[in-house]
mmCIF file of C-alpha atoms in Angstrom:
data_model
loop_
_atom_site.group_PDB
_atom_site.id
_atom_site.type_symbol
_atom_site.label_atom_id
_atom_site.label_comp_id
_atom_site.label_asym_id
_atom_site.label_seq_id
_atom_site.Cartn_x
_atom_site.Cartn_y
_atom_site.Cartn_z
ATOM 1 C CA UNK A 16 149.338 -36.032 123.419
ATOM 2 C CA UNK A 17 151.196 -38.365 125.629
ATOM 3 C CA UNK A 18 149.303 -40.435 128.499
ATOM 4 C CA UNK A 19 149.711 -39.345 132.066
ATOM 5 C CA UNK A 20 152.610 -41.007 134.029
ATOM 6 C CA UNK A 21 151.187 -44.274 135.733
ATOM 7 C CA UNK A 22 151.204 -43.325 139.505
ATOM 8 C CA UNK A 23 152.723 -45.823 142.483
ATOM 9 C CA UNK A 24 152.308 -46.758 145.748
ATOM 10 C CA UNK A 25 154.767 -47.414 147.717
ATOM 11 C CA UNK A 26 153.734 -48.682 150.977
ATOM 12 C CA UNK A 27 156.830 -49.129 153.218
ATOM 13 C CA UNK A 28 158.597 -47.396 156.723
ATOM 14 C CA UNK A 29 161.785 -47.321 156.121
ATOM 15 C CA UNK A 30 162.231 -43.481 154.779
ATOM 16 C CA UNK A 31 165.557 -44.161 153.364
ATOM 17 C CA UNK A 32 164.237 -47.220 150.875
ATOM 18 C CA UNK A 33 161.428 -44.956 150.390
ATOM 19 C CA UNK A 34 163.346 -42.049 149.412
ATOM 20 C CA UNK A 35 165.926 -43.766 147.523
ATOM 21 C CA UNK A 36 162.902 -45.743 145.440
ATOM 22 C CA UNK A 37 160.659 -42.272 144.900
ATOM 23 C CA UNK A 38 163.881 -40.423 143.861
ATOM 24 C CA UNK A 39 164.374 -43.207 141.087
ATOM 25 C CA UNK A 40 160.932 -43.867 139.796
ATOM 26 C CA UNK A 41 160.222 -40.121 139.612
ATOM 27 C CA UNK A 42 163.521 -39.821 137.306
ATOM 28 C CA UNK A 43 162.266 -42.586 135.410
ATOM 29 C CA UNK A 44 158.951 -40.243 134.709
ATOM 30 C CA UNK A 45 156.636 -41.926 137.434
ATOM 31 C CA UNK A 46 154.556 -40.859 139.988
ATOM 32 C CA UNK A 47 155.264 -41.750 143.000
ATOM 33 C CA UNK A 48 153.127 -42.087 146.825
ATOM 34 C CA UNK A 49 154.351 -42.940 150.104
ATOM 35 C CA UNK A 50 152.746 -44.578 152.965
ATOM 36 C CA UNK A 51 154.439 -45.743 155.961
ATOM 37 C CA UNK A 52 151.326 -47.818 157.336
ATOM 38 C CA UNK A 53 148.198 -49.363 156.318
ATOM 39 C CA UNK A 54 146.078 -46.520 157.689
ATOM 40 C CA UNK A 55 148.611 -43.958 155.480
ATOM 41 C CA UNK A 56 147.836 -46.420 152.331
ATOM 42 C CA UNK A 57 144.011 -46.116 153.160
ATOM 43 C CA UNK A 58 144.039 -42.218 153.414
ATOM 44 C CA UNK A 59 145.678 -42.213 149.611
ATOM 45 C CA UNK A 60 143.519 -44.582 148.326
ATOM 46 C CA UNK A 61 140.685 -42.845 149.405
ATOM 47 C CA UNK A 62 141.985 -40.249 146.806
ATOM 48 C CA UNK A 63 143.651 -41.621 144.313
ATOM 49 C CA UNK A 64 143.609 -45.048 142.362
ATOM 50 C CA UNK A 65 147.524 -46.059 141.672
ATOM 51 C CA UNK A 66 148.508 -48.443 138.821
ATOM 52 C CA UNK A 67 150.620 -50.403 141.056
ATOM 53 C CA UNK A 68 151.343 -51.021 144.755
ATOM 54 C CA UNK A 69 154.869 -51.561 145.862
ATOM 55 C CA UNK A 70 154.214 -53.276 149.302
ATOM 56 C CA UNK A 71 156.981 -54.121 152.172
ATOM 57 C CA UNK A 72 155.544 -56.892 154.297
ATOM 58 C CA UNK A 73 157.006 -55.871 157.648
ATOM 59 C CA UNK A 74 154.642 -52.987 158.521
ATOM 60 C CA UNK A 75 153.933 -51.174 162.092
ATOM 61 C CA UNK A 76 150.674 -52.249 163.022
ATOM 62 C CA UNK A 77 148.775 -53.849 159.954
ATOM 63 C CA UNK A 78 151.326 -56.179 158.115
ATOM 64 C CA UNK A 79 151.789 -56.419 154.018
ATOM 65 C CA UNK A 80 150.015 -60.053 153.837
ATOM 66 C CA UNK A 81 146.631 -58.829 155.926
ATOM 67 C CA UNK A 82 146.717 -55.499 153.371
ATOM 68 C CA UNK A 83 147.978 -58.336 150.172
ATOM 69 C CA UNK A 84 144.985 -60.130 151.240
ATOM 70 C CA UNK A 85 142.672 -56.845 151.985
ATOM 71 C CA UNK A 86 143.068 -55.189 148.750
ATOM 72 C CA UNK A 87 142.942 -58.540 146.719
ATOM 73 C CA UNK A 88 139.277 -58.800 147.943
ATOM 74 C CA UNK A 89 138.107 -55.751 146.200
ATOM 75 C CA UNK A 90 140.405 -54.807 143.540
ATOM 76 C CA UNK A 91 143.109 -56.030 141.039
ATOM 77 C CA UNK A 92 145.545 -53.523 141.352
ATOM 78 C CA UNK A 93 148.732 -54.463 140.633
ATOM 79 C CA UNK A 94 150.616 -56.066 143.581
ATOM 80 C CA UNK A 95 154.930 -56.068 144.130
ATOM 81 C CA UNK A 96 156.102 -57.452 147.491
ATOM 82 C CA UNK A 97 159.097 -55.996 147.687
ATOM 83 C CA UNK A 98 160.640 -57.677 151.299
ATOM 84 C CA UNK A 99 163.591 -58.839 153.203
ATOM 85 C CA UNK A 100 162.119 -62.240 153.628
ATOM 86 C CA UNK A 101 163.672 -64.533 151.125
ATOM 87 C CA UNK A 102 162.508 -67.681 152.237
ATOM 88 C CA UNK A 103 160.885 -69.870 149.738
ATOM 89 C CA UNK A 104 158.006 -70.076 151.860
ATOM 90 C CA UNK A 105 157.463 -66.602 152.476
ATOM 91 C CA UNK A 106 157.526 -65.843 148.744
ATOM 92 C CA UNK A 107 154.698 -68.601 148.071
ATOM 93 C CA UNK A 108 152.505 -67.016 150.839
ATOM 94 C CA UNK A 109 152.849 -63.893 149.480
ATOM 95 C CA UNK A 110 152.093 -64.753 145.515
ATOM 96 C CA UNK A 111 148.932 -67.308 147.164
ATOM 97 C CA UNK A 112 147.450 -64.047 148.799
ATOM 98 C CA UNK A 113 147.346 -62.066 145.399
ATOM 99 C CA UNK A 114 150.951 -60.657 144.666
ATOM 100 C CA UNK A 115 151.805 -60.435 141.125
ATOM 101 C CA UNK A 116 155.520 -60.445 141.911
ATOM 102 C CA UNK A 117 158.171 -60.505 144.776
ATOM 103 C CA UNK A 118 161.453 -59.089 145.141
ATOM 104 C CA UNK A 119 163.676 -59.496 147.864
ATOM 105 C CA UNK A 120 165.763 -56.866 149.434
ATOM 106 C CA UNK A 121 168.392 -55.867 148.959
ATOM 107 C CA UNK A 122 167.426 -55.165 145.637
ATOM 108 C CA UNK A 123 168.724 -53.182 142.061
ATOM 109 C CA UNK A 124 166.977 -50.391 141.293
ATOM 110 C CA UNK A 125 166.959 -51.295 137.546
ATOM 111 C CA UNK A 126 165.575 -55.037 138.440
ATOM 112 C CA UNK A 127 162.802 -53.399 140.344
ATOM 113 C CA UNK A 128 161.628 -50.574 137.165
ATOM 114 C CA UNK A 129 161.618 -53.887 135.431
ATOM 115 C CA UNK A 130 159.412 -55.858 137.165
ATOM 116 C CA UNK A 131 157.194 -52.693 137.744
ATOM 117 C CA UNK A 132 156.890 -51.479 133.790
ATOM 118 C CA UNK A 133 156.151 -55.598 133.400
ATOM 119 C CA UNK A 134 153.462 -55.661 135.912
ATOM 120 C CA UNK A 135 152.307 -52.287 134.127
ATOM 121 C CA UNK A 136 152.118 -54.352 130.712
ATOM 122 C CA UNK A 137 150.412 -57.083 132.348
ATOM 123 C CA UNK A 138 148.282 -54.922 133.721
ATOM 124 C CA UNK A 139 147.072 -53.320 130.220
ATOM 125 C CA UNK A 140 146.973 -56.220 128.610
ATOM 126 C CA UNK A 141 144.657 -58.085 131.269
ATOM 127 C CA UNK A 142 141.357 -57.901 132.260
ATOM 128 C CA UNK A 143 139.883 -54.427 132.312
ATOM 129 C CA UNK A 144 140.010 -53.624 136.206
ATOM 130 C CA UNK A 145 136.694 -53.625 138.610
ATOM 131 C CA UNK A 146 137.110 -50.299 139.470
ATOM 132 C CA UNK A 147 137.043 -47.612 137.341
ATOM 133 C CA UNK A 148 138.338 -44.100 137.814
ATOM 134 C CA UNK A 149 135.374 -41.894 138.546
ATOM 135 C CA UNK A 150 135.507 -38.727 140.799
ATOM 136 C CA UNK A 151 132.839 -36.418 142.236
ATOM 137 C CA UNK A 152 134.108 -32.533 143.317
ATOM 138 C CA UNK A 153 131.790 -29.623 143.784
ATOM 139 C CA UNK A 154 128.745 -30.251 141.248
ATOM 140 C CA UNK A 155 131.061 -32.765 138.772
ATOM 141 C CA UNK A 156 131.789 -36.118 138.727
ATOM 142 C CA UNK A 157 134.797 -36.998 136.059
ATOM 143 C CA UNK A 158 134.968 -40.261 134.517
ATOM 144 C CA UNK A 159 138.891 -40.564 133.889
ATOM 145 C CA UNK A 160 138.516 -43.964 131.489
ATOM 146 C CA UNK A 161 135.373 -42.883 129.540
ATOM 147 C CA UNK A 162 136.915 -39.133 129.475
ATOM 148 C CA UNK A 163 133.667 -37.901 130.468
ATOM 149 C CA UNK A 164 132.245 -35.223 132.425
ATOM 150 C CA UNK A 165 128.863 -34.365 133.945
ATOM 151 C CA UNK A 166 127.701 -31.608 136.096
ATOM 152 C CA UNK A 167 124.906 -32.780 138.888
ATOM 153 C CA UNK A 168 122.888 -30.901 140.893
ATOM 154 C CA UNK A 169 120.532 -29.031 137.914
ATOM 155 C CA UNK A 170 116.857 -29.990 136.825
ATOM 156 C CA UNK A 171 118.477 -32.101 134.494
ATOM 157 C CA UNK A 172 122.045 -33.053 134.744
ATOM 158 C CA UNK A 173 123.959 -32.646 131.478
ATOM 159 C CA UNK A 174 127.584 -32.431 130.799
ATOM 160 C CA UNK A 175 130.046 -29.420 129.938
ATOM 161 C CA UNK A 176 132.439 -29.959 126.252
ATOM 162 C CA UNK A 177 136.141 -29.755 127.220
ATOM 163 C CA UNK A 178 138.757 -30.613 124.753
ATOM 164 C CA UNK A 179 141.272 -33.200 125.137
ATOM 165 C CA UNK A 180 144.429 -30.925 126.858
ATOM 166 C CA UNK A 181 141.706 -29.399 128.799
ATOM 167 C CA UNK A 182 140.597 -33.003 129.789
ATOM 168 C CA UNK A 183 143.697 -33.951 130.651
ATOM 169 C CA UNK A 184 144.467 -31.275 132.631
ATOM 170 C CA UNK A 185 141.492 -31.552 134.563
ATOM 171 C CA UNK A 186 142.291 -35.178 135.089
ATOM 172 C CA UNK A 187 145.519 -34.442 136.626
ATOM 173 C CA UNK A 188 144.067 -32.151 139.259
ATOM 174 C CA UNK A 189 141.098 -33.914 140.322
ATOM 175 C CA UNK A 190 143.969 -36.972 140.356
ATOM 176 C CA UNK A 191 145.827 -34.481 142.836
ATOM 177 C CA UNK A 192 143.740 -32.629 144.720
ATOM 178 C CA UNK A 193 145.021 -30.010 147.440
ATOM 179 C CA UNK A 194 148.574 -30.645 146.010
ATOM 180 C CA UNK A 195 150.320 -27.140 144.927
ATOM 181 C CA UNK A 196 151.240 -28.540 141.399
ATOM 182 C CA UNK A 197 154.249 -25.982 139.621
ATOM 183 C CA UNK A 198 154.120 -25.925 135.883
ATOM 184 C CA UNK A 199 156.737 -28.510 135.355
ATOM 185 C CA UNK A 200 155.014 -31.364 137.262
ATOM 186 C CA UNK A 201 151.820 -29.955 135.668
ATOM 187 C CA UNK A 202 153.435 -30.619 131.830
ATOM 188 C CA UNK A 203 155.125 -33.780 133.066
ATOM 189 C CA UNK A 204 151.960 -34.989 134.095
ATOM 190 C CA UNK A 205 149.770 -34.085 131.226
ATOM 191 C CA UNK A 206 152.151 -34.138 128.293
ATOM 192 C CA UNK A 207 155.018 -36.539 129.272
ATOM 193 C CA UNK A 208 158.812 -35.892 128.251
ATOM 194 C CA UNK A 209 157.452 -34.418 125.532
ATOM 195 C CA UNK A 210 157.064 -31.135 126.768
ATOM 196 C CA UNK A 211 158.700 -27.935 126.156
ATOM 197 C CA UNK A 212 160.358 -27.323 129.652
ATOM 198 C CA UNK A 213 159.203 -23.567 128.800
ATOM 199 C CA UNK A 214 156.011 -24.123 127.395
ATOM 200 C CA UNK A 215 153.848 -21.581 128.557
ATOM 201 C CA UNK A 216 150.505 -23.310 126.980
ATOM 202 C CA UNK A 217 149.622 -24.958 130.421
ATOM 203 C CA UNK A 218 148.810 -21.314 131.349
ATOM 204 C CA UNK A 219 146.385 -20.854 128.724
ATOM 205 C CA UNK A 220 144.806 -24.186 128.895
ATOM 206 C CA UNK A 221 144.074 -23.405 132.903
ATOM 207 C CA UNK A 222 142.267 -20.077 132.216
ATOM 208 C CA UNK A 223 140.149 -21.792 129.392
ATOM 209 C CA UNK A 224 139.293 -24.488 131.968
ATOM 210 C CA UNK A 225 138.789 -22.196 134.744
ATOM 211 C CA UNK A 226 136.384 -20.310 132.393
ATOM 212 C CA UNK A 227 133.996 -23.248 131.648
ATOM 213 C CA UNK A 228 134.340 -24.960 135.176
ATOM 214 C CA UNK A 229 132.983 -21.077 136.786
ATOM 215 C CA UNK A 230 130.462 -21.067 133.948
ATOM 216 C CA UNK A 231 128.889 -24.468 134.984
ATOM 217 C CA UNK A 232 129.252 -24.128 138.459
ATOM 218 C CA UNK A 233 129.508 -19.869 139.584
ATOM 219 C CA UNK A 234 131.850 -19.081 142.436
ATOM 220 C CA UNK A 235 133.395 -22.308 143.016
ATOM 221 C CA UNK A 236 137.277 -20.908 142.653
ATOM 222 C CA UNK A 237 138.363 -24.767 141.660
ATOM 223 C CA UNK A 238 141.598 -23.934 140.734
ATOM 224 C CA UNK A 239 143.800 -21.110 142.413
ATOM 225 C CA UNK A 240 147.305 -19.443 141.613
ATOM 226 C CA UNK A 241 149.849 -20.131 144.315
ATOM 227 C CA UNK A 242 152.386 -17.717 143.999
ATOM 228 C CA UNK A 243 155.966 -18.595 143.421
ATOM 229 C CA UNK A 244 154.371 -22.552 143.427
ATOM 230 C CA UNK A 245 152.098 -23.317 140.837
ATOM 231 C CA UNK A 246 148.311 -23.932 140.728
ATOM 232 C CA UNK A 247 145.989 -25.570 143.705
ATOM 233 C CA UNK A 248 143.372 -27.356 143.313
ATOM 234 C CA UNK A 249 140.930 -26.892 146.163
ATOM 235 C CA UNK A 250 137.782 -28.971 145.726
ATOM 236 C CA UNK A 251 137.485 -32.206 147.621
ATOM 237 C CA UNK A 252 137.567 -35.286 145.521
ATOM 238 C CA UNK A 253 136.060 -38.517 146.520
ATOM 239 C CA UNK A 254 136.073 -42.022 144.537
ATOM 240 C CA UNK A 255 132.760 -42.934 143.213
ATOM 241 C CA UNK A 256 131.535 -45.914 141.550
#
């Protein structure tokens, strides 16, 4: 089974750079966030742990070197300034407060999935990052490196067995929580461009997980049908360490 798509941020206010940028890396099989401020970057960080932050430096309110220099003291995330400042200067400050690259605008798309997928090597090759990717939802907390998870709450806390598409699934919606996800995205996500654009076998591996998620925890209704959408994940999900 394929890994999941490695997930951006893209912090930055202009919508049509934005929209241009998301349109491309999603065709190039990533995921893809937007945030137009520092308190939008916040929110999604709150719920999800990108593999790379694609930051503009001239921000409303908080600017990209206070957040550069924010995030660098507490995690190692991957870092692109992407700006319209091209002065030597600016591109020094910028790399001194923790970026791992800098690109000026206006830019080539096919420069910038360069630098990113190099970042994204760089990134797997380095140090293993200070944060790890655990989640707590309902009674379960899901450890997405050690692909492990326990279910709290009981005289003595054990875990439940899932197998390794019903893992990954599970992965992807705590990953995504409240997001209608359609069956596409859903195979995309989980399976890569691997998948059978008409494989049915994400249907079967959400009842199966359903079954043993309602077993361990009755009449918590994790994951819904939307109709004519997809599947919903309705726990909330919240980063612990």
């Amino acid at each position: 089974m394929s890994m999941p798509a490695a997930t951006l941020l893209m912090v930055e206010d202009d919508p049509e750079i934005s929209r241009l940028v998301s349109d491309f890396m999603r065709r190039e099989g990533f995921e893809i966030e937007v945030a137009d401020t520092a308190a939008v970057m916040d929110a999604v960080l709150r719920r999800l742990r990108p593999d790379l932050i694609i930051l503009d430096l001239m921000l409303p309110g908080e600017d990209g070197l206070s957040i550069c220099r924010r995030l660098r003291q507490t995690d190692n995330v991957p870092i692109l300034i992407l700006s319209a400042k091209s002065d030597e200067i600016d591109r020094v400050v910028g790399l001194e407060l923790g970026a791992d690259d800098y690109l000026t605008k206006p830019f080539g798309p096919r420069e910038l999935l360069a630098r990113v997928r190099a970042l994204l090597r760089r990134a797997q090759t380095g140090p293993q990052r200070a944060v790890s990717r655990r989640f707590a939802f309902d009674r379960f907390v899901l450890d997405v490196d050690a692909r492990s998870i326990d279910v709290t709450g009981t005289a003595l806390d054990a875990s439940i067995q899932l197998t390794s598409a019903e893992f990954d699934l599970l992965a992807c919606f705590v990953q995504r929580p409240r997001r209608v996800l359609s069956r596409d995205q859903i195979l995309d996500w989980t399976r890569g461009r691997s998948a059978d654009p008409f494989d049915r076998t994400v249907d079967m591996l959400i009842s199966r997980l359903r079954r043993k998620l309602e077993a361990a925890s009755p009449g918590s209704s994790l994951i819904t049908t939307v109709r004519n959408g997809g599947y919903l994940f309705t726990a909330t999900v919240r980063p612990v360490s």
